[in-house]
XYZ file of C-alpha atoms in Angstrom:
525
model
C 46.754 85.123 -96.501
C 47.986 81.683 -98.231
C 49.100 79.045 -95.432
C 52.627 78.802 -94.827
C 54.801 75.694 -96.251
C 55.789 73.000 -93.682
C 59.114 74.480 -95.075
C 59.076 77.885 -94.516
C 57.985 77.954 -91.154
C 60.778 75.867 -90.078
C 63.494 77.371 -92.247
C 65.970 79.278 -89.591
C 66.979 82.175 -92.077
C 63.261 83.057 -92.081
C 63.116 82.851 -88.376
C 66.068 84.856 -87.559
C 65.294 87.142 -90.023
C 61.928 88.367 -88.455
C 62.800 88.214 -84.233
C 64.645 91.154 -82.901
C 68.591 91.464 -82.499
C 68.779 93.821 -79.746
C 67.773 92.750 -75.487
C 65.314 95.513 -75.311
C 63.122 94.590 -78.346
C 63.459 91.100 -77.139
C 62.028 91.745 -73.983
C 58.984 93.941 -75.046
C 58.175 91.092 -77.264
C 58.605 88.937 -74.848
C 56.330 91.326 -72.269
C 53.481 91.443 -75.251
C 53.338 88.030 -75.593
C 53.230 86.961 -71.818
C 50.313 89.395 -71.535
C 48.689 88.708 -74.483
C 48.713 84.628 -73.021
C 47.316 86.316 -69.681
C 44.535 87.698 -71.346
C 43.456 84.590 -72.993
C 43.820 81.854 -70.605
C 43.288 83.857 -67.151
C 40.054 83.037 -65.802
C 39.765 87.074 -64.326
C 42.270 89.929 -64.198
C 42.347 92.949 -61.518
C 44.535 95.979 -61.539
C 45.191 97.741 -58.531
C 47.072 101.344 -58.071
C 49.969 102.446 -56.309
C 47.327 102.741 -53.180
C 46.223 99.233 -53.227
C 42.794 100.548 -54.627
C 40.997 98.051 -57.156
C 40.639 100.410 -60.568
C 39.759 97.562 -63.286
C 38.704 94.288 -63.414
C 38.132 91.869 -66.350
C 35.004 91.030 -67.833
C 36.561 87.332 -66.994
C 36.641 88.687 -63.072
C 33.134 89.597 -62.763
C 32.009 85.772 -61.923
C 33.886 85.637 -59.203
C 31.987 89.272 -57.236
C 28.919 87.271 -56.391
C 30.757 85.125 -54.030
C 32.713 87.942 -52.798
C 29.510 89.564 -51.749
C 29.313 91.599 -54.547
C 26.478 92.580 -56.917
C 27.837 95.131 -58.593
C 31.110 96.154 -60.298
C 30.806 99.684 -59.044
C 30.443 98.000 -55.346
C 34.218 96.464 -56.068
C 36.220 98.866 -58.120
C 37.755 101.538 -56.350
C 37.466 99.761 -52.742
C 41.159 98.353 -50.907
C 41.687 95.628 -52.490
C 42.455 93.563 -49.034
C 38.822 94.768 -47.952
C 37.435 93.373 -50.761
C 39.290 90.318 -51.424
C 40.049 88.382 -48.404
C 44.118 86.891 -47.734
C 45.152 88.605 -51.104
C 49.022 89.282 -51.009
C 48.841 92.282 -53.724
C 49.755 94.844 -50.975
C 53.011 93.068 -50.503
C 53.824 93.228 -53.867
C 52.895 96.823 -54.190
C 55.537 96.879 -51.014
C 58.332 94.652 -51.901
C 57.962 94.986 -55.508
C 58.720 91.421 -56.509
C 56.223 88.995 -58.632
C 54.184 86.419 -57.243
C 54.159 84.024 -60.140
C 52.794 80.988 -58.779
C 49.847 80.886 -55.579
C 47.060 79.236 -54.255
C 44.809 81.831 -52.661
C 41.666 80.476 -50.515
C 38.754 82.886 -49.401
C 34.867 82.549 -49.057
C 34.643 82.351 -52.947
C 36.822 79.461 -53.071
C 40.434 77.893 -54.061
C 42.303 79.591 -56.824
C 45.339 79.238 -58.603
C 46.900 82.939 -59.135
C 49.665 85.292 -60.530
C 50.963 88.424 -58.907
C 53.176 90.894 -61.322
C 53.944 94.437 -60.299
C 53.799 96.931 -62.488
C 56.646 99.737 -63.228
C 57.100 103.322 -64.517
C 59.633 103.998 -67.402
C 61.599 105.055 -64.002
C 61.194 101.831 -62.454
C 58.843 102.814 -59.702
C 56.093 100.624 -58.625
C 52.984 102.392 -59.841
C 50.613 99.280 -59.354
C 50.084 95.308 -59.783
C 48.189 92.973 -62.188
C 46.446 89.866 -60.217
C 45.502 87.347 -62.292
C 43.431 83.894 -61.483
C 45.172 81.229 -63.373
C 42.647 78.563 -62.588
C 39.668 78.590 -60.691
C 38.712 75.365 -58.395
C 42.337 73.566 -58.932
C 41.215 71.166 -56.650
C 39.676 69.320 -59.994
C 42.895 69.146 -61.955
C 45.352 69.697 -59.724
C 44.498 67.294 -57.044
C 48.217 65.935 -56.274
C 49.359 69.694 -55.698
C 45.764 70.716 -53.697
C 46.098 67.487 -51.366
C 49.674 68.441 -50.367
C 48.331 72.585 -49.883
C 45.646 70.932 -47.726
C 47.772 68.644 -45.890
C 50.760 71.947 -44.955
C 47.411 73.973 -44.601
C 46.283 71.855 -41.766
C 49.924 71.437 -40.011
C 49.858 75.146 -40.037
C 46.902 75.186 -38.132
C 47.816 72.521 -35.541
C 50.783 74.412 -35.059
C 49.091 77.664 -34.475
C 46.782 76.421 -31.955
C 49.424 74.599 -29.557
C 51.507 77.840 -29.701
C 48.542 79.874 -29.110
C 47.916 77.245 -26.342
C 51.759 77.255 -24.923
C 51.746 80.928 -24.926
C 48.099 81.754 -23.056
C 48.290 83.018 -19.467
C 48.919 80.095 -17.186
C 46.751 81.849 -14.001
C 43.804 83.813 -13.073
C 43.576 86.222 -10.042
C 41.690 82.867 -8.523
C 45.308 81.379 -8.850
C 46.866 84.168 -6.581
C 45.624 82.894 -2.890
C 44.604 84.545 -0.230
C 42.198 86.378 1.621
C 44.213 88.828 4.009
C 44.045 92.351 3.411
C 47.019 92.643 1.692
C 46.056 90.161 -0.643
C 43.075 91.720 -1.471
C 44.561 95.165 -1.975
C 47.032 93.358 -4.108
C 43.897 91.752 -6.153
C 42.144 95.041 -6.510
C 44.856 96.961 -7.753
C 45.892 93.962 -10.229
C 41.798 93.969 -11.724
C 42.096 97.705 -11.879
C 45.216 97.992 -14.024
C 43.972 94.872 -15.993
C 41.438 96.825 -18.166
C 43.901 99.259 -19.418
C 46.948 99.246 -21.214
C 49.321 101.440 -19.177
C 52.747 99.393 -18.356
C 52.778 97.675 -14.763
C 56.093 97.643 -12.979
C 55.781 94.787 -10.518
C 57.936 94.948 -7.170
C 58.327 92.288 -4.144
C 61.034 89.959 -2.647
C 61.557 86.782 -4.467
C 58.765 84.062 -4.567
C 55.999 86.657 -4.237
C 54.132 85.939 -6.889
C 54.884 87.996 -9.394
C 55.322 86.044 -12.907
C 51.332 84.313 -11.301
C 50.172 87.895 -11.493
C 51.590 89.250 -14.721
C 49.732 86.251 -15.841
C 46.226 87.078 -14.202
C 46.301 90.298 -15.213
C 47.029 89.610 -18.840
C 43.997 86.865 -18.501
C 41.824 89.729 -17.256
C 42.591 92.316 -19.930
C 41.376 92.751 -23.747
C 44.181 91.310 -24.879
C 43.628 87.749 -23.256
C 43.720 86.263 -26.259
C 46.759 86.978 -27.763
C 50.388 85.753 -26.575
C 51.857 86.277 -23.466
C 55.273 86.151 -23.802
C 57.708 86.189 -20.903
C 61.370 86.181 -20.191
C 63.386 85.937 -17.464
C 66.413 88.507 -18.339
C 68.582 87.406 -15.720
C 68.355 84.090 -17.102
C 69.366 85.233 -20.456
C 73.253 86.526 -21.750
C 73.999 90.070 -21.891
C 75.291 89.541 -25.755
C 72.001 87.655 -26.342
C 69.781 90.559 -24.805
C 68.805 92.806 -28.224
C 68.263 89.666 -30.033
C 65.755 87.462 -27.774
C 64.280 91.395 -27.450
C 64.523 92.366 -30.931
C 64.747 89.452 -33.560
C 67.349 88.861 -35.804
C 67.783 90.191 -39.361
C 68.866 87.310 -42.385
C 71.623 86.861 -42.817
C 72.298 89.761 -39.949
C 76.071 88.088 -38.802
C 77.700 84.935 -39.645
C 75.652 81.905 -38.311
C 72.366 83.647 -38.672
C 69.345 82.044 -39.669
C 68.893 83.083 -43.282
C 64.972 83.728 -42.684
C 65.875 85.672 -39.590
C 64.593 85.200 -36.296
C 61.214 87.356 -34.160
C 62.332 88.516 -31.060
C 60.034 88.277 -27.704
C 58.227 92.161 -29.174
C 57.469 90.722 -32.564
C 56.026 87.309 -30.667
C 54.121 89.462 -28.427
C 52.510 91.746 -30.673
C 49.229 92.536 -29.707
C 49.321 90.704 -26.635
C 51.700 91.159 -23.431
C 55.009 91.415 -22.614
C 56.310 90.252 -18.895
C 60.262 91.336 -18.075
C 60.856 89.541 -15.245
C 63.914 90.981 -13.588
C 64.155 93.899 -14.822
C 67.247 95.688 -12.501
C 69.260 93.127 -14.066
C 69.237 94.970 -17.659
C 72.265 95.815 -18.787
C 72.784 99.716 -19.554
C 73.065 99.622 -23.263
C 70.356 97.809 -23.663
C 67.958 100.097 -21.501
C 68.228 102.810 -24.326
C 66.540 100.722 -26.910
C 64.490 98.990 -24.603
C 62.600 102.860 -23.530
C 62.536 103.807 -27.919
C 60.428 100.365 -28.235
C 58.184 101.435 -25.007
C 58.126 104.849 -25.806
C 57.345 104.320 -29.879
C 56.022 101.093 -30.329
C 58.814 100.327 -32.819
C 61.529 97.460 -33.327
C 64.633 97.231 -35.531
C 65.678 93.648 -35.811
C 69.489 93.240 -35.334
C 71.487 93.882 -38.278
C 67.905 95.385 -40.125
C 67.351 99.420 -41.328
C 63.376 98.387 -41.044
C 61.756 99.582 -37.849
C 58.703 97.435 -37.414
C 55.584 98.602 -35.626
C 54.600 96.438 -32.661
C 51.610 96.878 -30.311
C 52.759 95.434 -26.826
C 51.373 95.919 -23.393
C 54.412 95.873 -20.946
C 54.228 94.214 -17.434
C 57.828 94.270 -15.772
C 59.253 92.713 -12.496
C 62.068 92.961 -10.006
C 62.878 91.974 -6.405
C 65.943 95.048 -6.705
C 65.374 98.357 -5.309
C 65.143 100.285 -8.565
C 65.120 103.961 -6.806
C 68.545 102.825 -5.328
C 70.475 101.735 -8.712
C 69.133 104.842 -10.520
C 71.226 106.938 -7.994
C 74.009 104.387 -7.923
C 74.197 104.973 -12.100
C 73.379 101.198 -12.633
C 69.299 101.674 -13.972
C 68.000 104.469 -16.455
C 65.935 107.342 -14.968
C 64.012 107.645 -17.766
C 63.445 103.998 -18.348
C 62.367 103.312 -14.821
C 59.344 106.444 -14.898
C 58.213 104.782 -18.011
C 57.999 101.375 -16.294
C 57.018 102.996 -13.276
C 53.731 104.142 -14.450
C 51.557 101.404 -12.115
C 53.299 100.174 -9.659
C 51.969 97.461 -7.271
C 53.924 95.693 -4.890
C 53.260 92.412 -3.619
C 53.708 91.375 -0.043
C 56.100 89.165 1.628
C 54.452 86.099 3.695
C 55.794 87.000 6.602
C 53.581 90.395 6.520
C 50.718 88.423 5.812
C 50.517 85.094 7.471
C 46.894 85.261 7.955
C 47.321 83.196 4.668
C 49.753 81.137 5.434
C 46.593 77.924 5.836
C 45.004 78.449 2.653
C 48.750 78.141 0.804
C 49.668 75.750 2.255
C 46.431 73.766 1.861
C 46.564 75.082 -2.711
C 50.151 73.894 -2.478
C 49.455 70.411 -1.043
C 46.790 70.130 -3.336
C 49.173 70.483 -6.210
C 52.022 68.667 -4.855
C 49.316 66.101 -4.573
C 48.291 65.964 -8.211
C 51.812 66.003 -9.354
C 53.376 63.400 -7.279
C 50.076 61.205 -6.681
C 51.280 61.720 -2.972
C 47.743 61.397 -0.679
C 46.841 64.197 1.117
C 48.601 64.683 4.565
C 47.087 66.658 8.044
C 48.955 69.427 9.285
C 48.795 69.594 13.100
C 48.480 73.150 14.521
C 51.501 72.445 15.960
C 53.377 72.624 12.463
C 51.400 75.442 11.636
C 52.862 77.244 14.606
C 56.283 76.575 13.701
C 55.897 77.782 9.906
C 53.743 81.037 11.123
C 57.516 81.360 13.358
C 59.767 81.291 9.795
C 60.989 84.261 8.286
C 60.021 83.274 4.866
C 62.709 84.862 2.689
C 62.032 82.925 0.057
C 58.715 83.554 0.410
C 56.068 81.490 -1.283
C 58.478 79.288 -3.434
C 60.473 78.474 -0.095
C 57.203 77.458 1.302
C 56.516 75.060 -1.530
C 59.732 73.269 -1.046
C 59.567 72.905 2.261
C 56.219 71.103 2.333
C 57.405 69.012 -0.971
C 60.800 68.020 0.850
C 58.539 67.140 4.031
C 56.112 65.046 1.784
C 58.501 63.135 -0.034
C 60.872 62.185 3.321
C 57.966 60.889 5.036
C 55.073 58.594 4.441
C 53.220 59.777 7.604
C 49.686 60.893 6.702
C 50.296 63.539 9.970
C 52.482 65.624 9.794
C 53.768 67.770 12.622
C 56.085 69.717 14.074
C 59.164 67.337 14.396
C 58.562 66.812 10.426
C 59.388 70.307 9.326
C 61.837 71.606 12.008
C 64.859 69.658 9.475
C 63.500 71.344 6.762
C 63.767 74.399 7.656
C 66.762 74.833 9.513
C 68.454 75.216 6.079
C 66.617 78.712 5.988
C 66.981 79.536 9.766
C 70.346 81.551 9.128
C 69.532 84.787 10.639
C 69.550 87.711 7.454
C 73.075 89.629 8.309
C 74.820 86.955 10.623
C 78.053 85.914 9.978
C 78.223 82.578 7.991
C 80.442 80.194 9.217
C 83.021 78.510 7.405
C 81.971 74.730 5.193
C 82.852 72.424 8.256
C 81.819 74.563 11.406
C 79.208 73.106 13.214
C 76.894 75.531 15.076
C 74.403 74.733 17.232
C 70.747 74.150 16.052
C 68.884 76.808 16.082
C 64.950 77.177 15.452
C 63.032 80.114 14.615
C 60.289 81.897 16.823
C 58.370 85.219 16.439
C 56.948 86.522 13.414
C 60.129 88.144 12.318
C 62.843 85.266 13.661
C 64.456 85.450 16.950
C 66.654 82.701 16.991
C 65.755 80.132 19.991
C 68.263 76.729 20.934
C 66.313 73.653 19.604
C 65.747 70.739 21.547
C 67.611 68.034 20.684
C 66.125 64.526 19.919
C 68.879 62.249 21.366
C 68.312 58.765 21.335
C 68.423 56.679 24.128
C 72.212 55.282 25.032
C 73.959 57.833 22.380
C 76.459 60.522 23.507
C 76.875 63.448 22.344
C 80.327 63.796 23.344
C 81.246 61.032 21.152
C 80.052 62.630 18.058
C 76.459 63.752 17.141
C 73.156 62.343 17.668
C 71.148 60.166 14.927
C 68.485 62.975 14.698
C 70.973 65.754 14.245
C 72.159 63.459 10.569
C 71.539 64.826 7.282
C 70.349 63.073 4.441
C 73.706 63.876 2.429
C 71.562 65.447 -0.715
C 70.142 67.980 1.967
C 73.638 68.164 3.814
C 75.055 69.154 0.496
C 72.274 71.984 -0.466
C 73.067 73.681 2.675
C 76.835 73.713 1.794
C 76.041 74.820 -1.205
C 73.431 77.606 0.205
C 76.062 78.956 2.843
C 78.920 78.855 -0.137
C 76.710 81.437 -2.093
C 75.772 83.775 1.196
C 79.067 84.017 1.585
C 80.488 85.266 -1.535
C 77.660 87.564 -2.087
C 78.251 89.015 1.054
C 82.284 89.369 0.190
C 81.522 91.001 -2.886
C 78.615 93.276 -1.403
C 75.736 91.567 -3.015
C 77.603 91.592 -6.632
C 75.977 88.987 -8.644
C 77.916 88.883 -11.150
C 81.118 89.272 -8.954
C 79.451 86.516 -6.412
C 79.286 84.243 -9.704
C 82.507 84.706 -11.151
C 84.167 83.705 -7.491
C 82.127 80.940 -6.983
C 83.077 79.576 -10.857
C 79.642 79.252 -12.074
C 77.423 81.331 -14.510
C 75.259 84.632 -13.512
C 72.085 82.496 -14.826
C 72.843 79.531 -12.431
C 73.235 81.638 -9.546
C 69.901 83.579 -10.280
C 68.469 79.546 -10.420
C 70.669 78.750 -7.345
C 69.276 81.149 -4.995
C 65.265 80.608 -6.440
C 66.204 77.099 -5.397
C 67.482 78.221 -1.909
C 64.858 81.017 -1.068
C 67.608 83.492 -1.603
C 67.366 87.295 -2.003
C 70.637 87.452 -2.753
């Protein structure tokens, strides 16, 4: 064939005259061509079915198999293709059936540059995919684009590790102290349940220890090293429940975050779950909460995809569960599926033979935090505490000894030092609280459960009492306003019969500040 003139190629009645008028022709030229430019500059093609199986490779491909750990062509076709090509994305093209035109794809054989294009039936079903490797070792002429890959690469990777370090169990059973027999019955049962995956429904008053035990039994189990994810559902909305549980959809409501958002399941998959305060779900909720327990599967908010998740469940609650069931307020069905291991941890009060060695962890860590020195407790002191009722428990403990350590430099510490601090918490459970203003006669505790005794008054030298009250019966005015504060909340729980919500509403704050509010006062509530 003679060579064209300069003329004729250029002429634009020649041109039209030989391209297609009509969209489909266009676009099957259009088709042949791209694939006809594949074939000659792709450094390897693969095709893969419908099933993600490898069925053909290209003679260009077969470099790369050595590498992959590969001798043999017959070893590669007709494998998965993500078993035999590590972080390939062809699956999710076979899924979503939308192109991947530009990647970088790193495995053991190296860096390459590569195209994804799924392939359609005259129907428009996906039947398969064509991979292609655009360039092999880009890092040689693409060296602007590969520094700023490596560079995202490695923030990736930082990023992964302190989340993965944020969200690893914060104790051990070595964290949960105590040697009484109730502690170690607590222990056993916790190591027990630890090397399963049955859901744990933890029960005990507030300040037991039950978030430090979700934690050492996640730490103990197969699944220690994936996230533990936790959330306090008291602390949380009742319209922001299903999405902290469930995740968010695009786009799923107006303000969504277009990329959507994983709820606390999707975070937590393959790892563990911990509900704390559980009796505070709200009853639409509990439905979808026992599907994702009973299933293992998620729908986003404002999604039609269910998502499989595997989550071990721990759940906690200070309410008696048994007694909401029959008053309506808790699911039956939800609480035998949370009830499968129970294990309920012991106030202080009912095991006091303890009550040294917390004392002497918590000192230690008040200690390190403060960079307080280490005080002596005379048996004395220890006498009075063994005498509290403890309703706060183990977090009431802690903030008495902190408040005691940080009102006093003495290195001893005695008696006289914590009889202030916990008069806040002497309030007999069921007496009537007297009205902001009243003053009452101090009262200290004695007995292992509490019997209110008349304190001994410190009155100094040359003061009356008549004439007002004595410099050691003065509050600091932080402390005289906590217990205002503390008798304000007993009070309207007990008018509205232990209502939270109610008890809230009256005393014009939020549900989730009056769940803080009584952690901070050792309340039960």
């Amino acid at each position: 064939m003679s060579r064209m003139s300069a003329t004729s190629v250029f002429d634009p009645e020649a041109v039209s005259s030989e391209l297609p008028r009509d969209a489909r022709s266009v676009f099957e030229l259009a088709a042949r061509s791209m694939f006809q430019l594949f074939a000659e500059t792709a450094e390897g093609m693969m095709l893969v079915d419908r099933y993600g199986r490898v069925v053909w490779i290209s003679e260009g491909y077969k470099q790369f198999l050595p590498a992959l750990g590969f001798q043999h062509e017959s070893d590669f076709v007709g494998h998965a293709v993500d078993e035999v090509v590590p972080n390939t994305l062809m699956r999710e093209v076979l899924r979503t059936g939308r192109p991947i035109l530009v990647d970088l794809l790193t495995n053991k054989a190296g860096t390459f540059l590569v195209s994804r294009i799924p392939l359609r039936d005259e129907a428009g079903v996906v039947i398969g995919a064509l991979g292609l490797v655009l360039m092999a070792h880009p890092e040689s002429t693409m060296q602007p684009l590969m520094k700023k890959f490596s560079r995202l690469q490695q923030e990736l990777d930082d990023a992964r590790k302190q989340l993965a370090e944020h969200r690893r169990p914060k104790y051990t059973f070595a964290s949960y102290i105590g040697s009484s027999p109730q502690a170690l019955e607590v222990k056993r049962q916790a190591r027990r349940v630890a090397q399963t995956d049955s859901t744990v429904l933890l029960l005990g008053e507030t300040g037991t220890g039950k978030e430090l035990l979700a934690h050492a039994i996640h730490a103990a189990s197969s699944r220690a090293g994936r996230p533990f994810i936790g959330v306090n559902i008291a602390a949380v909305p009742d319209t922001l429940l299903e999405a902290e549980f469930f995740g968010v959809a695009p786009g799923a409501y107006t303000g969504a975050d277009r990329k959507g958002r994983d709820g606390k399941f999707k975070l937590a998959d393959g790892g563990t779950l911990f509900l704390d305060e559980i009796g505070d779900m709200p009853l639409p909720l509990q439905a979808k909460l026992l599907r994702a327990l009973q299933e293992q599967e998620i729908e986003p908010l404002g999604s039609n995809h269910v998502i499989r998740v595997d989550v071990r469940v721990i759940a906690a609650t200070s309410r008696d569960l048994p007694r909401l069931v029959a008053e309506g307020k808790f699911r039956e069905d939800l609480y035998y599926r949370l009830n499968v291991v129970p294990i309920r941890l012991p106030a202080l009060r009912d095991r006091l033979a303890d009550l040294e060695a917390l004392v002497e962890a918590l000192e230690d860590d008040i200690a390190r935090r403060t960079g307080m020195p280490h005080r002596e407790i005379t048996a004395e002191a220890y006498a009075l505490l063994r005498a509290h009722p403890w309703r706060g428990n183990i977090r009431e403990l802690r903030n008495v000894l902190e408040q005691v350590i940080m009102m006093t430099d003495d290195l001893r510490l005695e008696a006289r030092h914590f009889r202030r601090a916990l008069r806040p918490g002497g309030v007999q459970a069921g007496a009537p609280i007297e009205a902001p203003g009243t003053v009452q006669p101090d009262l200290h505790w004695s007995g292992a459960r509490g019997t209110p005794q008349p304190e001994d008054r410190e009155i100094e030298p040359g003061v009356s009492t008549a004439e007002g009250p004595a410099a050691s019966e003065l509050q600091p005015l932080p402390q005289a306003i906590a217990e205002l504060e503390r008798r304000s909340i007993m009070a309207a729980l007990r008018k509205t019969g232990g209502h939270k919500l109610a008890a809230a509403r009256l005393l014009g704050i939020s549900r989730a500040t009056l769940y803080e509010k009584l952690a901070a006062h050792g309340l039960r509530g």
